Tab-separated table of N, CA and C in Angstrom:
chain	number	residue	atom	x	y	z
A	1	UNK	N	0.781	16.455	-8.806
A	1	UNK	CA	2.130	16.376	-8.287
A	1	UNK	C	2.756	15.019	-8.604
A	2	UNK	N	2.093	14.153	-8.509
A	2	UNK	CA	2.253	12.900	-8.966
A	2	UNK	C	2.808	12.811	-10.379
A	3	UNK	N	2.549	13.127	-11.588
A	3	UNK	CA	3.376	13.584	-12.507
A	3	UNK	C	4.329	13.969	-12.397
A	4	UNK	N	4.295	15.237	-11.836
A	4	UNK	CA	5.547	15.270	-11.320
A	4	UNK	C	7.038	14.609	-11.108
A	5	UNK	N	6.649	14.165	-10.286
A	5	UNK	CA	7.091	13.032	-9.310
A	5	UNK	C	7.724	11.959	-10.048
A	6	UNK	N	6.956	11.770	-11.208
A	6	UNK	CA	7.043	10.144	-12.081
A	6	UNK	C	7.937	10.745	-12.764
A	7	UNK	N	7.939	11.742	-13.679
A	7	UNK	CA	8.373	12.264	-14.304
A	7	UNK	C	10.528	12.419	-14.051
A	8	UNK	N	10.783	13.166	-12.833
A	8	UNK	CA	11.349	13.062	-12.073
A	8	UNK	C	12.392	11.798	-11.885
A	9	UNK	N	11.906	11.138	-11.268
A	9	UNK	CA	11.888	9.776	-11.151
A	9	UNK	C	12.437	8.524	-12.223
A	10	UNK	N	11.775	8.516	-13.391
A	10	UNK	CA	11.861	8.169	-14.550
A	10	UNK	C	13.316	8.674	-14.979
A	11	UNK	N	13.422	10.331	-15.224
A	11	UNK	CA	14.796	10.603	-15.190
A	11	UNK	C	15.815	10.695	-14.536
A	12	UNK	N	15.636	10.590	-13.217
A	12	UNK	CA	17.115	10.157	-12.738
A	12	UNK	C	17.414	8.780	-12.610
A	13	UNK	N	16.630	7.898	-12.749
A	13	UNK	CA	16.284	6.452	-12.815
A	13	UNK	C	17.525	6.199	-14.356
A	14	UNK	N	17.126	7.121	-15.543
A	14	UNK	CA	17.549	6.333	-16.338
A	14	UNK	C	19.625	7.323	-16.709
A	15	UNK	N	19.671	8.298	-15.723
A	15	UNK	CA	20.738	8.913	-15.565
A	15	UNK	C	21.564	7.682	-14.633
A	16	UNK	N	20.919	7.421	-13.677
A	16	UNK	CA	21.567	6.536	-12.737
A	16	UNK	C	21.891	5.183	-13.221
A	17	UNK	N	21.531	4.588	-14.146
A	17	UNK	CA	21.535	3.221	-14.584
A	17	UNK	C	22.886	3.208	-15.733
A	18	UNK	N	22.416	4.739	-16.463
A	18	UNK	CA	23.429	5.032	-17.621
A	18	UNK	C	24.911	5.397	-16.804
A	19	UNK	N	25.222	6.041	-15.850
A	19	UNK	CA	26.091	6.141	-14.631
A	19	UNK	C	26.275	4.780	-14.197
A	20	UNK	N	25.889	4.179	-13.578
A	20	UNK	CA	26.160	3.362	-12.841
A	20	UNK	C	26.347	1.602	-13.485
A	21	UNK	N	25.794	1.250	-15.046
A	21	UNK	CA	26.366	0.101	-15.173
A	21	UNK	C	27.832	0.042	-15.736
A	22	UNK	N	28.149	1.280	-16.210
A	22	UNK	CA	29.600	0.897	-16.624
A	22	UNK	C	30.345	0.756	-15.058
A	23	UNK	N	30.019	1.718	-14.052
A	23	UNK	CA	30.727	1.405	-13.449
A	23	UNK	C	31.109	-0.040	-12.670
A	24	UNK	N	29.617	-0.643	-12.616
A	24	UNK	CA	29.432	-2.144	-11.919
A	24	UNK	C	30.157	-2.780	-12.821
A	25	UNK	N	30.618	-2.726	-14.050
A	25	UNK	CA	31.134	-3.579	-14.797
A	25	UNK	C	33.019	-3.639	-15.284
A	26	UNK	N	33.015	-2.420	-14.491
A	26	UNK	CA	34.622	-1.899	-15.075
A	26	UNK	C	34.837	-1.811	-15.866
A	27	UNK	N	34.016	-0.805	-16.863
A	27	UNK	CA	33.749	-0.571	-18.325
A	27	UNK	C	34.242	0.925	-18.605
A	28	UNK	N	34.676	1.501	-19.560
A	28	UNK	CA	34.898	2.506	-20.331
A	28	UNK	C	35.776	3.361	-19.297
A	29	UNK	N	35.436	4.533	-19.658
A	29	UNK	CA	36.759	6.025	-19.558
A	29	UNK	C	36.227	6.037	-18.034
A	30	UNK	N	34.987	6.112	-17.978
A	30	UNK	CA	34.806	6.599	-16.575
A	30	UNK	C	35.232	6.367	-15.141
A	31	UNK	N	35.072	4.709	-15.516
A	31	UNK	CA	35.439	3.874	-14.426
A	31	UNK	C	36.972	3.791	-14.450
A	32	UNK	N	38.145	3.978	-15.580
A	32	UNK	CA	39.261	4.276	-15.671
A	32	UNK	C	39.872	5.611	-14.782
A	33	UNK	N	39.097	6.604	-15.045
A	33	UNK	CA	39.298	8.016	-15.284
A	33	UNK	C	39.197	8.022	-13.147
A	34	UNK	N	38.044	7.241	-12.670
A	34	UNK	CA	38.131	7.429	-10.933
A	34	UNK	C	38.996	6.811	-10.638
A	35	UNK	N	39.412	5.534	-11.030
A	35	UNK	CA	40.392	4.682	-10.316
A	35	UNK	C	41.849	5.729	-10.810
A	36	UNK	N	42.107	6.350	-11.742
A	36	UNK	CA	43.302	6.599	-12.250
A	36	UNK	C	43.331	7.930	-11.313
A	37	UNK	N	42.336	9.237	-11.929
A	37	UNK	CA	42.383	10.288	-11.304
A	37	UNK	C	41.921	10.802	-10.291
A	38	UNK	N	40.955	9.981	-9.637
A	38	UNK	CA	40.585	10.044	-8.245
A	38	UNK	C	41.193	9.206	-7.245
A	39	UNK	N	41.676	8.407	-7.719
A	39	UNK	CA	42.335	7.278	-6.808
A	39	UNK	C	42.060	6.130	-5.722
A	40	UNK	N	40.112	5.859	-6.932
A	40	UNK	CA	39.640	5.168	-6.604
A	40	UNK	C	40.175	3.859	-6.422
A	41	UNK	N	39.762	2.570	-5.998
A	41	UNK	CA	39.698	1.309	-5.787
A	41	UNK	C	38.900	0.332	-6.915
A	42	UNK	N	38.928	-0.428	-7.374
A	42	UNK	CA	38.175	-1.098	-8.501
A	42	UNK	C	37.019	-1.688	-7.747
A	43	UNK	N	37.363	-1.708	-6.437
A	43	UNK	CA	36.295	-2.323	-5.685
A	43	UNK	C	35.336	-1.086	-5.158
A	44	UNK	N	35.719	-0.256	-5.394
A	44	UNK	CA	34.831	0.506	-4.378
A	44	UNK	C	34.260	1.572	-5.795
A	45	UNK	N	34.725	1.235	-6.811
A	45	UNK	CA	33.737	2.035	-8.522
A	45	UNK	C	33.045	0.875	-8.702
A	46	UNK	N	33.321	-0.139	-8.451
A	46	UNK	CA	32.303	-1.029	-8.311
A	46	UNK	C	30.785	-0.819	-7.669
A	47	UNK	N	31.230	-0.623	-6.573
A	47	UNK	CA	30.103	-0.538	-5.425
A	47	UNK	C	29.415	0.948	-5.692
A	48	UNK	N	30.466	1.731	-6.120
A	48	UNK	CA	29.273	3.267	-6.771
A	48	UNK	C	28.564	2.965	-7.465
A	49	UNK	N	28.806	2.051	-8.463
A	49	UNK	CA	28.279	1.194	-9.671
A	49	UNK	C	27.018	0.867	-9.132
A	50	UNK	N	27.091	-0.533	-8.474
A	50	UNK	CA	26.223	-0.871	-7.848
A	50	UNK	C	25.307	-0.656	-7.246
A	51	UNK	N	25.509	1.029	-6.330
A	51	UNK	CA	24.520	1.316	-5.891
A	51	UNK	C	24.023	1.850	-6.466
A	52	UNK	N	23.947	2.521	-8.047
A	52	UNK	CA	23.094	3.817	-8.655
A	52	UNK	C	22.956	2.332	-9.592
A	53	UNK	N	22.753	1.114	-9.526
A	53	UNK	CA	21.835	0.558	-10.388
A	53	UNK	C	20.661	-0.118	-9.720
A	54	UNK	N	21.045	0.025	-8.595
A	54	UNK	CA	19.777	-0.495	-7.593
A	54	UNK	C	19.464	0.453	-6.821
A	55	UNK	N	19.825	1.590	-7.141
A	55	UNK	CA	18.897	3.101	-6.856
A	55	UNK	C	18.011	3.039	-8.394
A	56	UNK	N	18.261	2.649	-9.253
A	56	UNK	CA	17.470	2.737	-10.510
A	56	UNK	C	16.754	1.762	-10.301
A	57	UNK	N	16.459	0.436	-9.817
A	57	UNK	CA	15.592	-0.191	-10.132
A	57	UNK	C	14.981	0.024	-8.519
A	58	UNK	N	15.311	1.109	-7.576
A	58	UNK	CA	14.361	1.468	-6.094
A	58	UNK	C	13.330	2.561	-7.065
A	59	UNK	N	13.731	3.419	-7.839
A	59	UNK	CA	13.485	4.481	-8.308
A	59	UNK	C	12.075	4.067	-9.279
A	60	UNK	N	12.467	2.988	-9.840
A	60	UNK	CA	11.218	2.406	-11.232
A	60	UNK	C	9.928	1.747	-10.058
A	61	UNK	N	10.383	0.850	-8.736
A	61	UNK	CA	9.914	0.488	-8.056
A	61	UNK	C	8.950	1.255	-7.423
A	62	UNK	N	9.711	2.651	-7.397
A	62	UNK	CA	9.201	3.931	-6.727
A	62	UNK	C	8.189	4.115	-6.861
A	63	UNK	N	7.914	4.244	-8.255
A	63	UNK	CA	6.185	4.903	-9.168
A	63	UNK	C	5.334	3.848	-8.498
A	64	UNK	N	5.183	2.519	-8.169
A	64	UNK	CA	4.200	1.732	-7.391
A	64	UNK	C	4.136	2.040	-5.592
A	65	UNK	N	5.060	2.267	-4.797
A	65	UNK	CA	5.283	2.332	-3.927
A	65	UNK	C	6.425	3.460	-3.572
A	66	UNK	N	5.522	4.646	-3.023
A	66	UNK	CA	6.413	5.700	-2.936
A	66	UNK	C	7.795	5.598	-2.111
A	67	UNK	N	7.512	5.315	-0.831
A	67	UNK	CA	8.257	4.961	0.043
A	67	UNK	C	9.623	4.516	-0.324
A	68	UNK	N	9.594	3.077	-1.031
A	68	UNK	CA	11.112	2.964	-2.038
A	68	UNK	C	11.464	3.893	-2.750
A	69	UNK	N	11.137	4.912	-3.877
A	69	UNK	CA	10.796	5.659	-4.340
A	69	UNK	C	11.952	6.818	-3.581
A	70	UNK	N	11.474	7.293	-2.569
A	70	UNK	CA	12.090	8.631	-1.879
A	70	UNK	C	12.921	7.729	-1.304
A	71	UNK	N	13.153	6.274	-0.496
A	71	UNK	CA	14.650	5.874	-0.037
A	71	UNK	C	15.869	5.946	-1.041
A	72	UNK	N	15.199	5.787	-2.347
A	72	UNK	CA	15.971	5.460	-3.809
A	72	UNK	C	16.834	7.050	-3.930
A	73	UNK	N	15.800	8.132	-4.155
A	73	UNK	CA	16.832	9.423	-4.586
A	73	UNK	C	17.314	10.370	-3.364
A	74	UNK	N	16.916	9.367	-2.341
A	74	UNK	CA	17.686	10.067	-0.634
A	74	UNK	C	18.769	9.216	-1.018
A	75	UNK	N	19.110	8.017	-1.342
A	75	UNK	CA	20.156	7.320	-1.763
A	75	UNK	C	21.136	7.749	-2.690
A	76	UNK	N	20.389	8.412	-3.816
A	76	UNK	CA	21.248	8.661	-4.735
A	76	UNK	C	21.484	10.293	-4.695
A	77	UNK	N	20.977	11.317	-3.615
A	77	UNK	CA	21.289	12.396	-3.443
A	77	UNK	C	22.405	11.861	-2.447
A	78	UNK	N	22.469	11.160	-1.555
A	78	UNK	CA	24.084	10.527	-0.977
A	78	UNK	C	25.053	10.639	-2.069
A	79	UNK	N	24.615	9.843	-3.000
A	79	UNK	CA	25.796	9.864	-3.807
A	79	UNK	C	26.507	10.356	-4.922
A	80	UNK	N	25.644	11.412	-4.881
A	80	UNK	CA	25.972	12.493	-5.548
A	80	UNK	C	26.142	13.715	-5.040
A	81	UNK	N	26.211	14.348	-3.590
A	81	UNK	CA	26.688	14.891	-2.574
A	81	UNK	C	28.483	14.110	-2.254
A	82	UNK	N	28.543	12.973	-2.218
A	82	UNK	CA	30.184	12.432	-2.064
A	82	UNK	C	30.399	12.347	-3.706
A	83	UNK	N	30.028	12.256	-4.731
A	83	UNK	CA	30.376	12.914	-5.712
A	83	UNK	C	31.260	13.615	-5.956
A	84	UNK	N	30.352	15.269	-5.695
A	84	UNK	CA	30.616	16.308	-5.234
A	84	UNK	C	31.989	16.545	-4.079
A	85	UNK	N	31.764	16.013	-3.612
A	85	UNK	CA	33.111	15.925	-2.583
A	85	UNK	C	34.605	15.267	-3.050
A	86	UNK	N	34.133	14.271	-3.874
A	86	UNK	CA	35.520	13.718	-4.532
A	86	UNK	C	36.125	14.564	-5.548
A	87	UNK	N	34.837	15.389	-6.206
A	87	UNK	CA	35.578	15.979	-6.844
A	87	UNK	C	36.218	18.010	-6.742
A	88	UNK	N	35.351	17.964	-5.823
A	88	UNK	CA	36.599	19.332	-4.647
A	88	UNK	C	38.229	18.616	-4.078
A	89	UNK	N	37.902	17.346	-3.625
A	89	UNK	CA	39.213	17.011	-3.156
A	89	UNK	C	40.224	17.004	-4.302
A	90	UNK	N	39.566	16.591	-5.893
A	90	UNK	CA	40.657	16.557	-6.838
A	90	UNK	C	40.549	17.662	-7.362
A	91	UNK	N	40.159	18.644	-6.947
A	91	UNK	CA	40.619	19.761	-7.454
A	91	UNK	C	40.146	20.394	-8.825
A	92	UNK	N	38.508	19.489	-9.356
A	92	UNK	CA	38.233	19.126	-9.869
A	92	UNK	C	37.459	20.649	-11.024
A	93	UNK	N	36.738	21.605	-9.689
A	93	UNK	CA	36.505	22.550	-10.395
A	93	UNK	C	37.292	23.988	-10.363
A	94	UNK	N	38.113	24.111	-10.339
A	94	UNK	CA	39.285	25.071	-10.414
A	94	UNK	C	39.777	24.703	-11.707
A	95	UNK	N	39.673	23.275	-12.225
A	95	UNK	CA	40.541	22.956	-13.533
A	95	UNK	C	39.328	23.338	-14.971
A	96	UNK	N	39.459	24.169	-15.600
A	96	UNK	CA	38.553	24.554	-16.730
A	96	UNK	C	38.381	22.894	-17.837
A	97	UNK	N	39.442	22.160	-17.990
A	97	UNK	CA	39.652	20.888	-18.215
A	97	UNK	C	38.489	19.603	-17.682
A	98	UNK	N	38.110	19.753	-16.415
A	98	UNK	CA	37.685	18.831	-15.764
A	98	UNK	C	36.033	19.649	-14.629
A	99	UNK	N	36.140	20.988	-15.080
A	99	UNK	CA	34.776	21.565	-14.392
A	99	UNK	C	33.619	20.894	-14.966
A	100	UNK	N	33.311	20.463	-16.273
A	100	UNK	CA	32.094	20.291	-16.897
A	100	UNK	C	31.854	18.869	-16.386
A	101	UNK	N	32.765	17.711	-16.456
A	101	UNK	CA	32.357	16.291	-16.256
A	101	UNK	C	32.130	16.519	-14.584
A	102	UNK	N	32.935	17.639	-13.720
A	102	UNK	CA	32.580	17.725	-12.461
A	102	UNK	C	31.240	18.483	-11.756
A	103	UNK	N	30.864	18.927	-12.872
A	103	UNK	CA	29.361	20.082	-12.370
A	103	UNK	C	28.300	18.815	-12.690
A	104	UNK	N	28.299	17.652	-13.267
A	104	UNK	CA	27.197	16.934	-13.687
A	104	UNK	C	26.504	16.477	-12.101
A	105	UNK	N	27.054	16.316	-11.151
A	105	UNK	CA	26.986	15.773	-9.987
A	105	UNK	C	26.136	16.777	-9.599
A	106	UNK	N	26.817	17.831	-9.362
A	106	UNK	CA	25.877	18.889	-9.005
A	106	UNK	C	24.712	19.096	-9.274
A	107	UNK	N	24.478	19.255	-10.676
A	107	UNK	CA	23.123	18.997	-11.205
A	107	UNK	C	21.880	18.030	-10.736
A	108	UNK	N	22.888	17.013	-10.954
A	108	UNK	CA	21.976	16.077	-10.352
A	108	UNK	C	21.449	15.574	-9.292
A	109	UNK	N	22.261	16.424	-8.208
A	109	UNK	CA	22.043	16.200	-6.526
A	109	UNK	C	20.612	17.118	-6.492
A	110	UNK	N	20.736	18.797	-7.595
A	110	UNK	CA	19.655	18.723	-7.534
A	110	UNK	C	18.464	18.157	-7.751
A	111	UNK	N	18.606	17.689	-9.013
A	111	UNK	CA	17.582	16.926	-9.223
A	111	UNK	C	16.810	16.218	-8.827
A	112	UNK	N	17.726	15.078	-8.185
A	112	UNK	CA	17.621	13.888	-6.555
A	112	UNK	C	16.903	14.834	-5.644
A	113	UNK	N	16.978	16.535	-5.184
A	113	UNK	CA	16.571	16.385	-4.182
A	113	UNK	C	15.152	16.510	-4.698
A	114	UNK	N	15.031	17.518	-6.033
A	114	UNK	CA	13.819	18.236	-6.458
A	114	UNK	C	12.960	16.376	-6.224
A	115	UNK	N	13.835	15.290	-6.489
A	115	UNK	CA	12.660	14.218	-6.826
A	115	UNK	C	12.087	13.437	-5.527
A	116	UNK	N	13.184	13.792	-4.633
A	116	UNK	CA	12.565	13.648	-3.255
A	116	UNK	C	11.227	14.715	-2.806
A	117	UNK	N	11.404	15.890	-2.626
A	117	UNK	CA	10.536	16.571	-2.590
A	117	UNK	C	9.466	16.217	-3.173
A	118	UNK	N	9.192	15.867	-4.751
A	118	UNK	CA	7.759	16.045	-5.321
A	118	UNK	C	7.535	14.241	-4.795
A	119	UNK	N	7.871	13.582	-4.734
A	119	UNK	CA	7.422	12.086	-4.457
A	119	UNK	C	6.780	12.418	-2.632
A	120	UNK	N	7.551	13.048	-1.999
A	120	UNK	CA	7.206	13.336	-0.957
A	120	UNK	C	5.872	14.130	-0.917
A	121	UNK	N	5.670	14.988	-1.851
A	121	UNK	CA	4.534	16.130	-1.859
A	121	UNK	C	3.003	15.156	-2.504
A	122	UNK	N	3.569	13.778	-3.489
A	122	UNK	CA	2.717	13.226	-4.290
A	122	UNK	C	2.150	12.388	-3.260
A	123	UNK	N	2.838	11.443	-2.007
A	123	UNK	CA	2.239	10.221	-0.752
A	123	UNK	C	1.246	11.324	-0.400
């Protein structure tokens, strides 16, 4: 299970880092695209930023010490559950335009939880 687990882990680790440094940095379309079409704050795509890059380095931490590990993708299933929520409020999957960049969240909340579960099943 432990394989598993690492496995897991490893990939949302490197989803979350690829997500989350443009945003810490106020870099590219993405971090444009929330502040413009979500009606985010520069400060607060920041701090999404921020937290899915230190959910990536709870997550790498993880494989030594489970415990960080499952706080890391209980963290980042948070934030990809309000994700999910920002993008129902914009109306996000009704638009055939904007369903695909909005289902990625989804995906990945599963993922987060599947990686909680097996880290949990691996202690």
């Amino acid at each position: 299970m432990y394989i598993a687990a690492a496995v897991l882990s490893v990939i949302l680790a490197l989803v979350s880092l690829a997500a989350g440094a443009p945003k810490a940095l106020l870099k590219g379309d993405v971090s444009a695209g929330l502040q413009s079409h979500m009606g985010l704050s520069a400060g607060f795509v920041r701090f999404i930023g921020l937290a899915e890059v230190v959910a990536t380095v709870g997550l790498v931490v993880g494989l030594f010490w489970q415990p960080l590990g499952i706080a890391a993708a209980v963290g980042v299933t948070v934030t990809l559950v309000g994700a999910v929520v920002f993008h129902v409020r914009a109306r996000d999957y009704a638009n055939p335009e904007n369903r695909g960049n909005a289902s990625a969240p989804v995906l990945l909340a599963l993922v987060s939880v599947a990686t909680v579960v097996t880290l949990n099943l691996a202690m």
